[in-house]
Every structure is written in structure tokens, then in C-alpha cells.
Amino acid sequence: MSVAESEKELSVYESMAARFDVAARKLNLDEGLCHYLRMPNREIIVHIPVMLDSGKLAVFDGYRVQHSIARGPCKGGVRFSPHVTLDEMRGLAAEMTWKCAVVNIPFGGAKGGVVCDPAKLSQGELERITRRYTAEILDYIGPERDVPAPDMNTNEQTMAWIMDTYSMHVRHTVTASVTGKPLDLGGSRGRRAATGRGCMIATDQALKRFGWKREATRVIIQGFGNVGSQAARLMHEAGYRIIGVADIGGGIFNTHGLDIAQLIEYVKEHRTVRGFPGGESIGPQEILEQDCEVLLPAATESVINSKNARKIKARILSEGANSPTTPPADDILFERGVFVIPDILANSGGVTVSYFEWVQDRQGYFWPEGMVNERLKHIMVNAFNDVVGYGERHNVNNRIAAYMLAIDRVAFSIKLRGIYA
Ligand code: NAD
């Protein structure tokens, strides 16, 4: 059971809708348009039959929710988790629309997932789930329609299977059908680290506003998967002091700073940060409440909620995960003067480099890593300044500013296109 459920806080969709309503009201958005933008364009539910290694037939529920195509094809991750729900997909798909609009790239939002526990499945079973899921949603995806990407418990290999399945059906190789692929199959240089790098770029901008130096900045990171480990590695290399890291198995804490390169090696072997000898052990929730300058949640949603928001000591919250903070917690953090870099800005580096990957695949021309990172920085710095500037001009917090900016951009595209009847 997630924290949101146990506390009867808002669901992922309800959280998105609550923020959307505040932003839409402030924008004086037309009522009909408001209704249209609040709901997804399309929701696909599939039931995936898969032969398990045991010879037993199992059926898994899968979803793909497409929120908006107003500014371009849909874009969004596919997650494998026992906690996937249609409500979660709805909320995250809409957030993808706002995220793409915040960084001003020509995509709308989507999200997909399969209700399964990857820890209990073999590689062969995961491959069969992925391929059948892809086949079930095939008519609705593709480079011009909807482009999946990795998310929780999915990775480059999953994307290679989706790309291959799609390509086999359309009878030619379509590398632009997914992003986050292996480099050898048309992936982009810099994609693997892009979300973590984006978090660092956004955090750097916040530091500038505070006049702080990286070396004097203590960082705590919850989640040590793709986003958390890459953010930790890059921030450590850039001079930040990473004093705490946690994953689902436990956490590790050292006020003098953790050796992230060693921690990455440790995790390769032990599959968790728990037990790393370079620090003291700490719980994955408890770690959020420790004294630090920057807190970077990079695990799962609703971890910062009305129960613990008052105990958060960080001055900057850089949201690597999607929806890590509930709306009631938002209000508490705002009251307490925490500078929040909202998820749709802080973790938009991944979708930005996914956009670069899609562009490169369509051109068949691949960029060096330096160019990818430089263009990512350019987009992220502009987006950060757009959001923070918008918030200052309209006297709203960064989250509502990001929503207002994004909704305004999407609404403008819809007005230009008109409503097809
Ligand atoms: P991942 O599966 O690679 O890693 C998730 C990490 O979080 C793991 O270390 C896991 O142990 C940890 N975790 C899970 N539940 C936890 C809990 N309750 N407490 C502490 N740790 C917990 O996933 P990822 O790709 O790194 O994504 C993490 C978050 O970032 C998700 O919210 C995802 O939607 C978001 N995100 C990912 C990307 C991307 O490019 N991968 C882009 C944007 C946003």
C-alpha cells in the first residue's frame, strides 16, 4: 500500500487534477477547455496472456494512457510494478504533457504500465510480457503517434524488445518508435544519465539563486535506480557532498559525504545500498527528514506528504521522481519557505534527451555526447528561468508556475488548431 493510500491523501491523478485546477483558475481558462485538458484523450486497458516458465498461463493487466496530442506525438514511460493502476497512469500521462510543455518540446504526454512484480519474473517472462503488451497497443504507438520510454523497473533492454516487436509488425526497423534504447540500436549518447543530469542542472540554478557553492551543499537522495544513481554520480563528481542515499532495501548516511563511485560498485554486487560500509544505516523514509541543503527524491510518489512535510529540513527540494510530494505537503513546504523544483521541471532532462534521441533516429544522424549535454543544459536552464520567472511575476509557487506555463502553452496550441468535429 502506498503512503497516499494509507493516509487517504490524494491519488496520483487527483494530485495532478488539484494542481491543474489551481493553475487553470489563475489562468482564467475557459471551462470547456479546462474540462478537456483535465482528462486524457485515450485510455487503453489490455489483459496480457503470458506463458510462465513453469508452463502455467498467467494474465497481466496493462495500461497505456495518452493524455494529449495537441503539441505533437505522445511521449511517456512504461513501468512494471505491482502498484500500477489506471489512476496512476492518468495522472502521470497528464504530467508528461505538462513536462514536455515546460521544456517546450513538441510532444504531448502518455504513460503506460503493466501490473507485475519484476523481482519475481525471469528475463524470458519479462520479455514475453513486454512483447505481448506492445502487440496489444501496437495500433496506438509509433514515432508519429506515441513513443514509449523506460520508467520504473524497465530499461534499455525493455525498449529494445518494444522496438523489435513494433518493427516486426510494420516489417521494417523503426528505431524512433521508442527512446531510451541501447546505443547500438539508435539510442542517444547521454540518455542514460539525462534525468539525473537534468536534476543537477536544475539544482545548480537553484544554488545560484541562494549564492551557495556546490562544495558546501549537502545532498540526500532517496532512490538509487537510474535517476538517483546518475544524479548522485554526477553531483558527487561536480563537488556536491552526498551525505545520504536510500533505496527500497534501506539507506546509508555519512555527514562527511559518501564515496559514490564505491557505492555504485557496491550496489552492482549487492543490489541495494543497505550495508554499504562507508556510512551508518538509516531507513528509506527516515532519510528524508535529515538535515541537508538539497533533498532529491528519486524513488516513487507521495513520499513527502502531510505526515512528514513539517519534518523536512532541506532548503531545496529537487524532485527527481514523479509526484513525490502530495498537494497538502506542497502547501506546508511553501509555508516553510522550501524552494521546490517541481518534478515536471527537475526531472525533465530524461524526456528532453528522449526528444533528442527521436530527432536523431528520424534523421539517421547521431550527435556526440558533448552536444547532447550542452543542448540539454540550454533547454533546462531556459525552462528553470521560465518557471521561476513566471512564479515571481504571478506570485505563485514554482509548482503552480510550472503548471500555469505548461497549461498556457498547451491551451494555446489547441486554440490555434481548433476543435475537429
Ligand atoms: P528505477 O526503477 O531505476 O529506480 C527506483 C529506485 O527507487 C530504486 O533504487 C528503488 O529501490 C527505489 N525505491 C522504490 N521505492 C522506494 C521506497 N519506497 N523508498 C525508497 N526507495 C525506493 O526507477 P527510475 O527510472 O530511477 O525512476 C525513479 C523515479 O523517477 C520514478 O518516479 C520515475 O517515474 C521518475 N522518472 C524517471 C525518469 C527516467 O529517465 N528513468 C525520468 C523522469 C522521471
GROMACS .gro file of C-alpha atoms and ligand atoms in nm:
model
  465
    1MET     CA    1   0.000   0.000   0.000
    2SER     CA    2   0.141   0.340  -0.095
    3VAL     CA    3   0.171   0.624   0.153
    4ALA     CA    4  -0.105   0.807  -0.034
    5GLU     CA    5  -0.346   0.517   0.015
    6SER     CA    6  -0.259   0.457   0.377
    7GLU     CA    7  -0.310   0.823   0.465
    8LYS     CA    8  -0.612   0.872   0.244
    9GLU     CA    9  -0.431   1.153   0.071
   10LEU     CA   10  -0.499   1.224  -0.293
   11SER     CA   11  -0.429   0.968  -0.564
   12VAL     CA   12  -0.172   1.049  -0.836
   13TYR     CA   13  -0.448   1.164  -1.074
   14GLU     CA   14  -0.626   1.361  -0.801
   15SER     CA   15  -0.298   1.533  -0.710
   16MET     CA   16  -0.243   1.630  -1.072
   17ALA     CA   17  -0.605   1.748  -1.103
   18ALA     CA   18  -0.585   1.953  -0.781
   19ARG     CA   19  -0.278   2.138  -0.911
   20PHE     CA   20  -0.430   2.169  -1.257
   21ASP     CA   21  -0.745   2.329  -1.109
   22VAL     CA   22  -0.545   2.591  -0.917
   23ALA     CA   23  -0.337   2.678  -1.224
   24ALA     CA   24  -0.637   2.678  -1.463
   25ARG     CA   25  -0.830   2.910  -1.229
   26LYS     CA   26  -0.539   3.151  -1.212
   27LEU     CA   27  -0.516   3.142  -1.593
   28ASN     CA   28  -0.891   3.207  -1.627
   29LEU     CA   29  -0.905   2.908  -1.857
   30ASP     CA   30  -1.231   2.856  -2.045
   31GLU     CA   31  -1.448   2.600  -1.861
   32GLY     CA   32  -1.484   2.365  -2.161
   33LEU     CA   33  -1.113   2.371  -2.233
   34CYS     CA   34  -1.046   2.307  -1.866
   35HIS     CA   35  -1.266   2.000  -1.875
   36TYR     CA   36  -1.094   1.878  -2.193
   37LEU     CA   37  -0.739   1.925  -2.061
   38ARG     CA   38  -0.812   1.765  -1.725
   39MET     CA   39  -0.889   1.426  -1.881
   40PRO     CA   40  -0.678   1.209  -2.113
   41ASN     CA   41  -0.758   1.176  -2.484
   42ARG     CA   42  -0.745   0.799  -2.471
   43GLU     CA   43  -0.711   0.517  -2.215
   44ILE     CA   44  -0.618   0.168  -2.331
   45ILE     CA   45  -0.662  -0.132  -2.099
   46VAL     CA   46  -0.519  -0.467  -2.204
   47HIS     CA   47  -0.510  -0.811  -2.044
   48ILE     CA   48  -0.189  -0.981  -2.142
   49PRO     CA   49  -0.171  -1.362  -2.155
   50VAL     CA   50   0.181  -1.486  -2.089
   51MET     CA   51   0.319  -1.836  -2.064
   52LEU     CA   52   0.533  -1.851  -1.747
   53ASP     CA   53   0.850  -2.061  -1.730
   54SER     CA   54   0.656  -2.311  -1.518
   55GLY     CA   55   0.426  -2.380  -1.814
   56LYS     CA   56   0.136  -2.204  -1.639
   57LEU     CA   57  -0.061  -1.934  -1.824
   58ALA     CA   58  -0.081  -1.603  -1.638
   59VAL     CA   59  -0.275  -1.290  -1.732
   60PHE     CA   60  -0.132  -0.944  -1.652
   61ASP     CA   61  -0.323  -0.614  -1.667
   62GLY     CA   62  -0.160  -0.341  -1.873
   63TYR     CA   63  -0.241   0.022  -1.950
   64ARG     CA   64  -0.143   0.295  -2.189
   65VAL     CA   65  -0.294   0.635  -2.128
   66GLN     CA   66  -0.249   0.910  -2.386
   67HIS     CA   67  -0.325   1.249  -2.242
   68SER     CA   68  -0.269   1.497  -2.526
   69ILE     CA   69  -0.151   1.520  -2.886
   70ALA     CA   70  -0.206   1.896  -2.907
   71ARG     CA   71   0.166   1.978  -2.945
   72GLY     CA   72   0.290   1.657  -3.111
   73PRO     CA   73   0.303   1.279  -3.062
   74CYS     CA   74   0.254   1.141  -2.711
   75LYS     CA   75   0.562   1.062  -2.508
   76GLY     CA   76   0.596   0.879  -2.181
   77GLY     CA   77   0.744   0.589  -1.987
   78VAL     CA   78   0.631   0.233  -1.935
   79ARG     CA   79   0.660   0.097  -1.580
   80PHE     CA   80   0.638  -0.255  -1.445
   81SER     CA   81   0.518  -0.265  -1.087
   82PRO     CA   82   0.260  -0.441  -0.870
   83HIS     CA   83   0.129  -0.093  -0.777
   84VAL     CA   84   0.045   0.024  -1.132
   85THR     CA   85  -0.315   0.149  -1.155
   86LEU     CA   86  -0.517   0.324  -1.425
   87ASP     CA   87  -0.550   0.626  -1.196
   88GLU     CA   88  -0.172   0.648  -1.161
   89MET     CA   89  -0.129   0.622  -1.540
   90ARG     CA   90  -0.386   0.900  -1.590
   91GLY     CA   91  -0.211   1.134  -1.354
   92LEU     CA   92   0.138   1.060  -1.485
   93ALA     CA   93   0.027   1.088  -1.851
   94ALA     CA   94  -0.109   1.438  -1.785
   95GLU     CA   95   0.210   1.531  -1.601
   96MET     CA   96   0.407   1.422  -1.908
   97THR     CA   97   0.204   1.668  -2.118
   98TRP     CA   98   0.289   1.949  -1.876
   99LYS     CA   99   0.652   1.838  -1.854
  100CYS     CA  100   0.701   1.843  -2.232
  101ALA     CA  101   0.537   2.185  -2.246
  102VAL     CA  102   0.757   2.321  -1.963
  103VAL     CA  103   1.072   2.237  -2.160
  104ASN     CA  104   0.895   2.339  -2.481
  105ILE     CA  105   0.949   2.020  -2.682
  106PRO     CA  106   0.694   1.909  -2.944
  107PHE     CA  107   0.530   1.620  -2.760
  108GLY     CA  108   0.216   1.551  -2.559
  109GLY     CA  109   0.204   1.315  -2.263
  110ALA     CA  110   0.139   0.945  -2.217
  111LYS     CA  111   0.215   0.677  -1.958
  112GLY     CA  112   0.193   0.302  -1.961
  113GLY     CA  113   0.243   0.018  -1.727
  114VAL     CA  114   0.194  -0.349  -1.655
  115VAL     CA  115   0.081  -0.474  -1.316
  116CYS     CA  116   0.352  -0.726  -1.234
  117ASP     CA  117   0.638  -0.780  -0.994
  118PRO     CA  118   0.961  -0.791  -1.198
  119ALA     CA  119   1.153  -0.924  -0.896
  120LYS     CA  120   0.951  -1.245  -0.927
  121LEU     CA  121   0.984  -1.282  -1.306
  122SER     CA  122   1.262  -1.429  -1.520
  123GLN     CA  123   1.414  -1.240  -1.815
  124GLY     CA  124   1.221  -1.467  -2.052
  125GLU     CA  125   0.891  -1.393  -1.875
  126LEU     CA  126   0.964  -1.019  -1.877
  127GLU     CA  127   1.042  -1.033  -2.249
  128ARG     CA  128   0.715  -1.215  -2.324
  129ILE     CA  129   0.515  -0.965  -2.113
  130THR     CA  130   0.684  -0.672  -2.291
  131ARG     CA  131   0.630  -0.812  -2.641
  132ARG     CA  132   0.264  -0.906  -2.588
  133TYR     CA  133   0.193  -0.571  -2.419
  134THR     CA  134   0.349  -0.396  -2.721
  135ALA     CA  135   0.146  -0.608  -2.964
  136GLU     CA  136  -0.175  -0.522  -2.776
  137ILE     CA  137  -0.119  -0.144  -2.800
  138LEU     CA  138   0.054  -0.152  -3.141
  139ASP     CA  139  -0.212   0.043  -3.334
  140TYR     CA  140  -0.177   0.335  -3.098
  141ILE     CA  141   0.200   0.374  -3.076
  142GLY     CA  142   0.478   0.467  -3.322
  143PRO     CA  143   0.708   0.762  -3.395
  144GLU     CA  144   0.420   0.985  -3.510
  145ARG     CA  145   0.170   0.863  -3.250
  146ASP     CA  146   0.314   0.772  -2.914
  147VAL     CA  147   0.675   0.697  -2.823
  148PRO     CA  148   0.736   0.484  -2.508
  149ALA     CA  149   1.044   0.517  -2.286
  150PRO     CA  150   1.183   0.345  -1.973
  151ASP     CA  151   1.040   0.412  -1.630
  152MET     CA  152   1.030   0.219  -1.300
  153ASN     CA  153   1.165  -0.133  -1.346
  154THR     CA  154   1.201  -0.103  -1.722
  155ASN     CA  155   1.526  -0.028  -1.901
  156GLU     CA  156   1.717  -0.020  -2.231
  157GLN     CA  157   1.654  -0.392  -2.282
  158THR     CA  158   1.278  -0.344  -2.241
  159MET     CA  159   1.290  -0.067  -2.503
  160ALA     CA  160   1.487  -0.290  -2.741
  161TRP     CA  161   1.210  -0.556  -2.711
  162ILE     CA  162   0.936  -0.295  -2.771
  163MET     CA  163   1.123  -0.155  -3.073
  164ASP     CA  164   1.179  -0.503  -3.217
  165THR     CA  165   0.816  -0.609  -3.167
  166TYR     CA  166   0.689  -0.288  -3.329
  167SER     CA  167   0.940  -0.325  -3.616
  168MET     CA  168   0.844  -0.689  -3.681
  169HIS     CA  169   0.479  -0.588  -3.715
  170VAL     CA  170   0.541  -0.297  -3.954
  171ARG     CA  171   0.803  -0.501  -4.145
  172HIS     CA  172   1.094  -0.260  -4.115
  173THR     CA  173   1.318  -0.133  -3.837
  174VAL     CA  174   1.172   0.177  -3.673
  175THR     CA  175   1.427   0.299  -3.423
  176ALA     CA  176   1.223   0.615  -3.350
  177SER     CA  177   0.938   0.402  -3.211
  178VAL     CA  178   1.087   0.416  -2.857
  179THR     CA  179   1.353   0.615  -2.673
  180GLY     CA  180   1.594   0.510  -2.402
  181LYS     CA  181   1.721   0.229  -2.628
  182PRO     CA  182   2.071   0.082  -2.623
  183LEU     CA  183   2.321   0.298  -2.813
  184ASP     CA  184   2.375   0.025  -3.072
  185LEU     CA  185   2.007   0.031  -3.166
  186GLY     CA  186   1.975   0.404  -3.223
  187GLY     CA  187   1.987   0.523  -2.864
  188SER     CA  188   2.126   0.868  -2.785
  189ARG     CA  189   2.452   0.935  -2.617
  190GLY     CA  190   2.382   1.094  -2.280
  191ARG     CA  191   2.031   0.944  -2.246
  192ARG     CA  192   2.115   0.708  -1.961
  193ALA     CA  193   2.233   0.992  -1.738
  194ALA     CA  194   1.996   1.258  -1.875
  195THR     CA  195   1.733   1.265  -1.599
  196GLY     CA  196   1.997   1.274  -1.325
  197ARG     CA  197   2.195   1.534  -1.519
  198GLY     CA  198   1.883   1.745  -1.560
  199CYS     CA  199   1.821   1.727  -1.183
  200MET     CA  200   2.174   1.852  -1.127
  201ILE     CA  201   2.139   2.136  -1.380
  202ALA     CA  202   1.813   2.249  -1.216
  203THR     CA  203   1.968   2.221  -0.868
  204ASP     CA  204   2.270   2.422  -0.987
  205GLN     CA  205   2.035   2.701  -1.093
  206ALA     CA  206   1.866   2.699  -0.752
  207LEU     CA  207   2.208   2.714  -0.585
  208LYS     CA  208   2.292   3.022  -0.791
  209ARG     CA  209   1.983   3.197  -0.655
  210PHE     CA  210   2.090   3.116  -0.299
  211GLY     CA  211   2.450   3.212  -0.371
  212TRP     CA  212   2.569   2.872  -0.247
  213LYS     CA  213   2.874   2.673  -0.354
  214ARG     CA  214   2.837   2.307  -0.452
  215GLU     CA  215   3.114   2.206  -0.210
  216ALA     CA  216   2.916   2.344   0.086
  217THR     CA  217   2.593   2.182  -0.024
  218ARG     CA  218   2.482   1.860   0.146
  219VAL     CA  219   2.255   1.639  -0.062
  220ILE     CA  220   2.029   1.347   0.032
  221ILE     CA  221   1.894   1.120  -0.240
  222GLN     CA  222   1.610   0.871  -0.198
  223GLY     CA  223   1.612   0.611  -0.478
  224PHE     CA  224   1.925   0.469  -0.633
  225GLY     CA  225   1.797   0.345  -0.966
  226ASN     CA  226   1.852   0.519  -1.298
  227VAL     CA  227   1.766   0.870  -1.178
  228GLY     CA  228   1.905   0.856  -0.825
  229SER     CA  229   2.234   0.685  -0.904
  230GLN     CA  230   2.312   0.906  -1.204
  231ALA     CA  231   2.221   1.222  -1.011
  232ALA     CA  232   2.441   1.103  -0.722
  233ARG     CA  233   2.733   1.022  -0.953
  234LEU     CA  234   2.721   1.350  -1.146
  235MET     CA  235   2.662   1.567  -0.839
  236HIS     CA  236   2.942   1.392  -0.649
  237GLU     CA  237   3.177   1.445  -0.946
  238ALA     CA  238   3.072   1.811  -0.964
  239GLY     CA  239   3.163   1.870  -0.598
  240TYR     CA  240   2.834   1.833  -0.409
  241ARG     CA  241   2.856   1.645  -0.077
  242ILE     CA  242   2.618   1.348  -0.095
  243ILE     CA  243   2.554   1.263   0.270
  244GLY     CA  244   2.268   1.016   0.238
  245VAL     CA  245   2.133   0.767  -0.014
  246ALA     CA  246   1.848   0.517   0.024
  247ASP     CA  247   1.669   0.261  -0.185
  248ILE     CA  248   1.379   0.031  -0.106
  249GLY     CA  249   1.609  -0.203   0.086
  250GLY     CA  250   1.742   0.063   0.326
  251GLY     CA  251   1.962   0.370   0.346
  252ILE     CA  252   2.314   0.481   0.422
  253PHE     CA  253   2.420   0.807   0.582
  254ASN     CA  254   2.751   0.985   0.642
  255THR     CA  255   2.769   1.357   0.728
  256HIS     CA  256   3.123   1.372   0.585
  257GLY     CA  257   2.997   1.254   0.247
  258LEU     CA  258   2.963   0.916   0.077
  259ASP     CA  259   3.202   0.785  -0.184
  260ILE     CA  260   2.952   0.747  -0.467
  261ALA     CA  261   3.185   0.563  -0.707
  262GLN     CA  262   3.239   0.296  -0.439
  263LEU     CA  263   2.869   0.290  -0.356
  264ILE     CA  264   2.783   0.225  -0.723
  265GLU     CA  265   3.026  -0.068  -0.727
  266TYR     CA  266   2.875  -0.198  -0.400
  267VAL     CA  267   2.522  -0.181  -0.543
  268LYS     CA  268   2.627  -0.373  -0.856
  269GLU     CA  269   2.720  -0.661  -0.628
  270HIS     CA  270   2.458  -0.636  -0.351
  271ARG     CA  271   2.165  -0.483  -0.548
  272THR     CA  272   2.097  -0.240  -0.259
  273VAL     CA  273   2.281   0.041  -0.079
  274ARG     CA  274   2.196  -0.127   0.254
  275GLY     CA  275   2.505  -0.245   0.436
  276PHE     CA  276   2.749  -0.019   0.246
  277PRO     CA  277   3.048   0.010   0.481
  278GLY     CA  278   3.108   0.384   0.412
  279GLY     CA  279   2.831   0.511   0.640
  280GLU     CA  280   2.567   0.441   0.903
  281SER     CA  281   2.248   0.260   0.827
  282ILE     CA  282   1.920   0.460   0.810
  283GLY     CA  283   1.562   0.391   0.697
  284PRO     CA  284   1.446   0.494   0.347
  285GLN     CA  285   1.172   0.723   0.488
  286GLU     CA  286   1.375   0.849   0.786
  287ILE     CA  287   1.645   0.971   0.547
  288LEU     CA  288   1.407   1.232   0.404
  289GLU     CA  289   1.395   1.411   0.739
  290GLN     CA  290   1.770   1.454   0.790
  291ASP     CA  291   1.941   1.792   0.789
  292CYS     CA  292   2.069   1.888   0.441
  293GLU     CA  293   2.056   2.167   0.186
  294VAL     CA  294   1.917   1.963  -0.105
  295LEU     CA  295   1.673   1.672  -0.087
  296LEU     CA  296   1.638   1.478  -0.410
  297PRO     CA  297   1.359   1.218  -0.402
  298ALA     CA  298   1.419   0.980  -0.695
  299ALA     CA  299   1.215   0.674  -0.599
  300THR     CA  300   0.840   0.681  -0.603
  301GLU     CA  301   0.534   0.901  -0.550
  302SER     CA  302   0.384   1.059  -0.235
  303VAL     CA  303   0.690   1.003  -0.016
  304ILE     CA  304   0.663   1.363   0.106
  305ASN     CA  305   0.315   1.403   0.247
  306SER     CA  306   0.124   1.583   0.520
  307LYS     CA  307   0.273   1.347   0.781
  308ASN     CA  308   0.637   1.430   0.720
  309ALA     CA  309   0.641   1.764   0.531
  310ARG     CA  310   0.697   1.961   0.854
  311LYS     CA  311   0.998   1.747   0.933
  312ILE     CA  312   1.174   1.812   0.602
  313LYS     CA  313   1.486   2.015   0.681
  314ALA     CA  314   1.616   2.066   0.326
  315ARG     CA  315   1.609   2.419   0.181
  316ILE     CA  316   1.582   2.294  -0.177
  317LEU     CA  317   1.362   2.005  -0.289
  318SER     CA  318   1.470   1.882  -0.632
  319GLU     CA  319   1.208   1.633  -0.747
  320GLY     CA  320   1.376   1.357  -0.947
  321ALA     CA  321   1.080   1.121  -0.905
  322ASN     CA  322   0.738   1.186  -1.050
  323SER     CA  323   0.484   1.315  -0.795
  324PRO     CA  324   0.699   1.260  -0.485
  325THR     CA  325   0.512   1.538  -0.300
  326THR     CA  326   0.138   1.545  -0.228
  327PRO     CA  327  -0.059   1.873  -0.266
  328PRO     CA  328  -0.113   1.911   0.113
  329ALA     CA  329   0.263   1.870   0.159
  330ASP     CA  330   0.320   2.132  -0.111
  331ASP     CA  331   0.135   2.391   0.095
  332ILE     CA  332   0.336   2.304   0.407
  333LEU     CA  333   0.669   2.325   0.219
  334PHE     CA  334   0.569   2.656   0.061
  335GLU     CA  335   0.475   2.799   0.402
  336ARG     CA  336   0.811   2.687   0.539
  337GLY     CA  337   1.000   2.854   0.253
  338VAL     CA  338   1.138   2.538   0.092
  339PHE     CA  339   1.246   2.612  -0.265
  340VAL     CA  340   1.073   2.336  -0.465
  341ILE     CA  341   1.197   2.246  -0.811
  342PRO     CA  342   0.884   2.064  -0.925
  343ASP     CA  343   0.906   1.722  -1.092
  344ILE     CA  344   0.783   1.847  -1.430
  345LEU     CA  345   1.088   2.074  -1.435
  346ALA     CA  346   1.353   1.892  -1.227
  347ASN     CA  347   1.322   1.552  -1.396
  348SER     CA  348   1.252   1.678  -1.748
  349GLY     CA  349   1.610   1.604  -1.859
  350GLY     CA  350   1.507   1.248  -1.947
  351VAL     CA  351   1.228   1.343  -2.183
  352THR     CA  352   1.439   1.622  -2.331
  353VAL     CA  353   1.716   1.380  -2.432
  354SER     CA  354   1.446   1.135  -2.542
  355TYR     CA  355   1.335   1.411  -2.777
  356PHE     CA  356   1.696   1.441  -2.900
  357GLU     CA  357   1.703   1.062  -2.949
  358TRP     CA  358   1.380   1.070  -3.153
  359VAL     CA  359   1.519   1.355  -3.366
  360GLN     CA  360   1.849   1.168  -3.424
  361ASP     CA  361   1.668   0.842  -3.515
  362ARG     CA  362   1.447   1.023  -3.764
  363GLN     CA  363   1.749   1.193  -3.920
  364GLY     CA  364   1.973   0.887  -3.901
  365TYR     CA  365   2.244   1.124  -3.781
  366PHE     CA  366   2.388   1.091  -3.430
  367TRP     CA  367   2.530   1.364  -3.210
  368PRO     CA  368   2.840   1.348  -2.989
  369GLU     CA  369   2.771   1.334  -2.614
  370GLY     CA  370   2.905   1.684  -2.556
  371MET     CA  371   2.647   1.825  -2.795
  372VAL     CA  372   2.364   1.633  -2.625
  373ASN     CA  373   2.468   1.756  -2.280
  374GLU     CA  374   2.514   2.115  -2.396
  375ARG     CA  375   2.173   2.125  -2.566
  376LEU     CA  376   2.016   1.965  -2.257
  377LYS     CA  377   2.169   2.233  -2.037
  378HIS     CA  378   2.046   2.510  -2.267
  379ILE     CA  379   1.687   2.378  -2.254
  380MET     CA  380   1.691   2.310  -1.879
  381VAL     CA  381   1.833   2.650  -1.786
  382ASN     CA  382   1.574   2.825  -2.004
  383ALA     CA  383   1.293   2.614  -1.854
  384PHE     CA  384   1.415   2.685  -1.499
  385ASN     CA  385   1.424   3.060  -1.566
  386ASP     CA  386   1.084   3.048  -1.740
  387VAL     CA  387   0.922   2.870  -1.443
  388VAL     CA  388   1.083   3.070  -1.164
  389GLY     CA  389   1.030   3.398  -1.354
  390TYR     CA  390   0.665   3.308  -1.415
  391GLY     CA  391   0.619   3.233  -1.044
  392GLU     CA  392   0.770   3.565  -0.942
  393ARG     CA  393   0.560   3.761  -1.192
  394HIS     CA  394   0.235   3.590  -1.088
  395ASN     CA  395   0.320   3.549  -0.721
  396VAL     CA  396   0.269   3.172  -0.716
  397ASN     CA  397   0.496   2.890  -0.604
  398ASN     CA  398   0.721   2.710  -0.852
  399ARG     CA  399   0.487   2.412  -0.889
  400ILE     CA  400   0.184   2.621  -0.980
  401ALA     CA  401   0.406   2.839  -1.202
  402ALA     CA  402   0.523   2.530  -1.394
  403TYR     CA  403   0.164   2.411  -1.435
  404MET     CA  404   0.044   2.756  -1.546
  405LEU     CA  405   0.323   2.793  -1.800
  406ALA     CA  406   0.261   2.444  -1.939
  407ILE     CA  407  -0.119   2.463  -1.947
  408ASP     CA  408  -0.099   2.801  -2.117
  409ARG     CA  409   0.128   2.657  -2.390
  410VAL     CA  410  -0.094   2.351  -2.449
  411ALA     CA  411  -0.414   2.559  -2.443
  412PHE     CA  412  -0.263   2.800  -2.696
  413SER     CA  413  -0.185   2.509  -2.935
  414ILE     CA  414  -0.543   2.383  -2.901
  415LYS     CA  415  -0.682   2.728  -2.972
  416LEU     CA  416  -0.462   2.756  -3.285
  417ARG     CA  417  -0.565   2.409  -3.410
  418GLY     CA  418  -0.933   2.442  -3.319
  419ILE     CA  419  -1.155   2.151  -3.226
  420TYR     CA  420  -1.204   1.895  -3.504
  421ALA     CA  421  -1.570   1.796  -3.539
  422NAD     P1  422   1.438   0.269  -1.103
  422NAD     O1  423   1.343   0.153  -1.101
  422NAD     O2  424   1.561   0.261  -1.184
  422NAD     O3  425   1.482   0.305  -0.952
  422NAD     C1  426   1.392   0.325  -0.849
  422NAD     C2  427   1.472   0.335  -0.719
  422NAD     O4  428   1.385   0.375  -0.614
  422NAD     C3  429   1.533   0.202  -0.674
  422NAD     O5  430   1.660   0.227  -0.615
  422NAD     C4  431   1.435   0.152  -0.568
  422NAD     O6  432   1.494   0.064  -0.474
  422NAD     C5  433   1.397   0.283  -0.504
  422NAD     N1  434   1.268   0.279  -0.433
  422NAD     C6  435   1.149   0.236  -0.477
  422NAD     N2  436   1.055   0.252  -0.381
  422NAD     C7  437   1.118   0.306  -0.275
  422NAD     C8  438   1.076   0.346  -0.146
  422NAD     N3  439   0.951   0.332  -0.108
  422NAD     N4  440   1.170   0.401  -0.062
  422NAD     C9  441   1.298   0.415  -0.100
  422NAD     N5  442   1.343   0.378  -0.221
  422NAD    C10  443   1.254   0.325  -0.307
  422NAD     O7  444   1.348   0.395  -1.146
  422NAD     P2  445   1.398   0.532  -1.210
  422NAD     O8  446   1.392   0.521  -1.358
  422NAD     O9  447   1.522   0.578  -1.144
  422NAD    O10  448   1.276   0.628  -1.169
  422NAD    C11  449   1.263   0.680  -1.038
  422NAD    C12  450   1.156   0.788  -1.038
  422NAD    O11  451   1.193   0.888  -1.132
  422NAD    C13  452   1.015   0.743  -1.079
  422NAD    O12  453   0.922   0.824  -1.009
  422NAD    C14  454   1.010   0.776  -1.227
  422NAD    O13  455   0.878   0.793  -1.272
  422NAD    C15  456   1.088   0.906  -1.228
  422NAD     N6  457   1.147   0.943  -1.357
  422NAD    C16  458   1.234   0.860  -1.422
  422NAD    C17  459   1.291   0.902  -1.541
  422NAD    C18  460   1.394   0.819  -1.613
  422NAD    O14  461   1.453   0.868  -1.712
  422NAD     N7  462   1.425   0.698  -1.572
  422NAD    C19  463   1.257   1.026  -1.596
  422NAD    C20  464   1.169   1.109  -1.525
  422NAD    C21  465   1.115   1.067  -1.405
   0.00000   0.00000   0.00000
